Short mmCIF file of C-alpha atoms in Angstrom, two decimals:
data_model
loop_
_atom_site.label_atom_id
_atom_site.label_comp_id
_atom_site.label_asym_id
_atom_site.label_seq_id
_atom_site.Cartn_x
_atom_site.Cartn_y
_atom_site.Cartn_z
CA UNK A 1 0.00 0.00 0.00
CA UNK A 2 2.89 2.36 0.64
CA UNK A 3 5.18 1.18 -2.14
CA UNK A 4 4.98 4.40 -4.14
CA UNK A 5 5.55 6.52 -1.03
CA UNK A 6 8.54 4.41 0.02
CA UNK A 7 10.06 4.43 -3.47
CA UNK A 8 9.64 8.19 -3.81
CA UNK A 9 11.29 8.74 -0.41
CA UNK A 10 14.20 6.46 -1.32
CA UNK A 11 14.66 8.21 -4.65
CA UNK A 12 14.71 11.60 -2.92
CA UNK A 13 17.39 10.35 -0.50
CA UNK A 14 19.38 8.79 -3.36
CA UNK A 15 19.30 12.11 -5.22
CA UNK A 16 20.31 13.96 -2.06
CA UNK A 17 23.36 11.71 -1.61
CA UNK A 18 24.23 12.20 -5.27
CA UNK A 19 24.01 16.01 -5.19
CA UNK A 20 25.89 16.26 -1.89
CA UNK A 21 28.73 14.03 -3.09
CA UNK A 22 28.92 15.26 -6.68
CA UNK A 23 31.74 17.75 -5.93
CA UNK A 24 33.90 14.86 -4.65
CA UNK A 25 33.20 12.91 -7.83
CA UNK A 26 33.91 15.93 -10.03
CA UNK A 27 37.26 16.39 -8.29
CA UNK A 28 38.13 12.71 -8.83
CA UNK A 29 38.11 11.77 -5.15
CA UNK A 30 35.46 9.05 -5.50
CA UNK A 31 33.00 7.65 -8.03
CA UNK A 32 29.22 7.80 -7.83
CA UNK A 33 26.64 5.44 -9.29
CA UNK A 34 25.85 5.84 -12.97
CA UNK A 35 22.30 5.47 -14.23
CA UNK A 36 22.40 5.04 -18.00
CA UNK A 37 20.41 7.51 -20.04
CA UNK A 38 16.88 6.31 -20.66
CA UNK A 39 16.92 4.03 -17.60
CA UNK A 40 15.15 4.37 -14.28
CA UNK A 41 16.04 2.80 -10.94
CA UNK A 42 14.32 2.20 -7.62
CA UNK A 43 17.04 3.69 -5.41
CA UNK A 44 17.28 0.52 -3.34
CA UNK A 45 20.87 1.42 -2.42
CA UNK A 46 23.45 4.14 -2.77
CA UNK A 47 27.10 3.30 -3.18
CA UNK A 48 30.37 5.06 -3.77
CA UNK A 49 33.58 3.70 -5.25
CA UNK A 50 36.88 4.44 -3.57
CA UNK A 51 40.25 4.37 -5.33
CA UNK A 52 41.06 0.82 -4.17
CA UNK A 53 40.47 -1.68 -1.36
CA UNK A 54 42.91 0.10 0.98
CA UNK A 55 41.05 3.38 0.65
CA UNK A 56 37.67 1.63 0.90
CA UNK A 57 38.71 -0.11 4.11
CA UNK A 58 39.90 3.17 5.63
CA UNK A 59 36.67 4.83 4.43
CA UNK A 60 34.42 2.20 6.04
CA UNK A 61 36.48 2.36 9.26
CA UNK A 62 36.26 6.16 9.33
CA UNK A 63 32.50 6.09 8.88
CA UNK A 64 32.19 3.49 11.66
CA UNK A 65 34.30 5.67 14.00
CA UNK A 66 31.74 8.41 13.29
CA UNK A 67 28.71 6.24 14.02
CA UNK A 68 27.84 5.44 10.39
CA UNK A 69 27.42 1.88 9.18
CA UNK A 70 28.81 1.24 5.73
CA UNK A 71 29.53 -2.13 4.21
CA UNK A 72 31.09 -3.45 1.06
CA UNK A 73 28.52 -4.69 -1.39
CA UNK A 74 29.60 -8.10 -2.60
CA UNK A 75 32.43 -10.41 -3.37
CA UNK A 76 32.61 -11.75 -6.90
CA UNK A 77 30.88 -15.10 -7.27
CA UNK A 78 34.01 -16.72 -8.64
CA UNK A 79 35.84 -15.93 -5.37
CA UNK A 80 33.05 -17.10 -3.06
CA UNK A 81 33.39 -20.58 -1.52
CA UNK A 82 30.48 -22.01 -3.56
CA UNK A 83 31.70 -20.27 -6.70
CA UNK A 84 35.13 -21.81 -6.29
CA UNK A 85 33.63 -25.23 -5.67
CA UNK A 86 30.87 -25.32 -8.28
CA UNK A 87 31.65 -22.61 -10.79
CA UNK A 88 34.18 -21.69 -13.41
CA UNK A 89 35.52 -18.34 -14.44
CA UNK A 90 36.03 -17.91 -18.15
CA UNK A 91 38.30 -15.25 -19.54
CA UNK A 92 40.32 -12.64 -17.72
CA UNK A 93 39.05 -10.97 -14.53
CA UNK A 94 39.83 -7.43 -15.63
CA UNK A 95 37.00 -5.65 -13.79
CA UNK A 96 34.95 -7.77 -11.41
CA UNK A 97 37.34 -8.18 -8.49
CA UNK A 98 38.85 -4.71 -8.79
CA UNK A 99 35.45 -3.01 -8.88
CA UNK A 100 34.06 -5.09 -6.02
CA UNK A 101 37.01 -4.05 -3.87
CA UNK A 102 36.25 -0.35 -4.43
CA UNK A 103 32.52 -0.32 -3.68
CA UNK A 104 31.00 0.76 -0.34
CA UNK A 105 27.28 1.00 0.39
CA UNK A 106 25.93 3.94 2.34
CA UNK A 107 22.93 3.81 4.67
CA UNK A 108 19.66 3.63 2.76
CA UNK A 109 16.50 2.52 4.50
CA UNK A 110 12.90 3.52 5.06
CA UNK A 111 12.85 6.20 7.70
CA UNK A 112 16.27 7.65 6.89
CA UNK A 113 15.97 11.42 7.11
CA UNK A 114 17.37 14.01 4.71
CA UNK A 115 19.27 15.60 7.60
CA UNK A 116 20.91 12.25 8.30
CA UNK A 117 22.00 11.99 4.65
CA UNK A 118 23.44 15.50 4.93
CA UNK A 119 25.32 14.51 8.10
CA UNK A 120 26.68 11.34 6.46
CA UNK A 121 27.84 13.38 3.47
CA UNK A 122 29.63 15.84 5.76
CA UNK A 123 31.56 12.97 7.35
CA UNK A 124 32.45 11.64 3.90
CA UNK A 125 33.66 15.09 2.85
CA UNK A 126 35.85 15.25 5.97
CA UNK A 127 37.36 11.86 5.09
CA UNK A 128 38.32 13.12 1.64
CA UNK A 129 39.45 16.57 2.82
#
């Protein structure tokens, strides 16, 4: 019954993260999500990409020290225990592992307030200052 309301609220928060962090992306400090032209999304998460796994680890630790929970998003299937046991990787892993090691998810949930997004973004800006 509240799906549209929830989706609109998430999209507003997603856009707020994006606008707040855009100067960091424009200066090359981090990367923001890309939504291809002509596509829409449901804003189910917001992530940033750090330079590498070392920076991402320091970033997640810094956020935690400041009371903000951030997690990495995934490990590539070919490196997961079941993937190693049951799967095969074909070709060269030029992107998957490297990109997975850069990605950090920011808080995104029903009830998150715009002021909280602003506060999170301020902490992120301090990390990259």
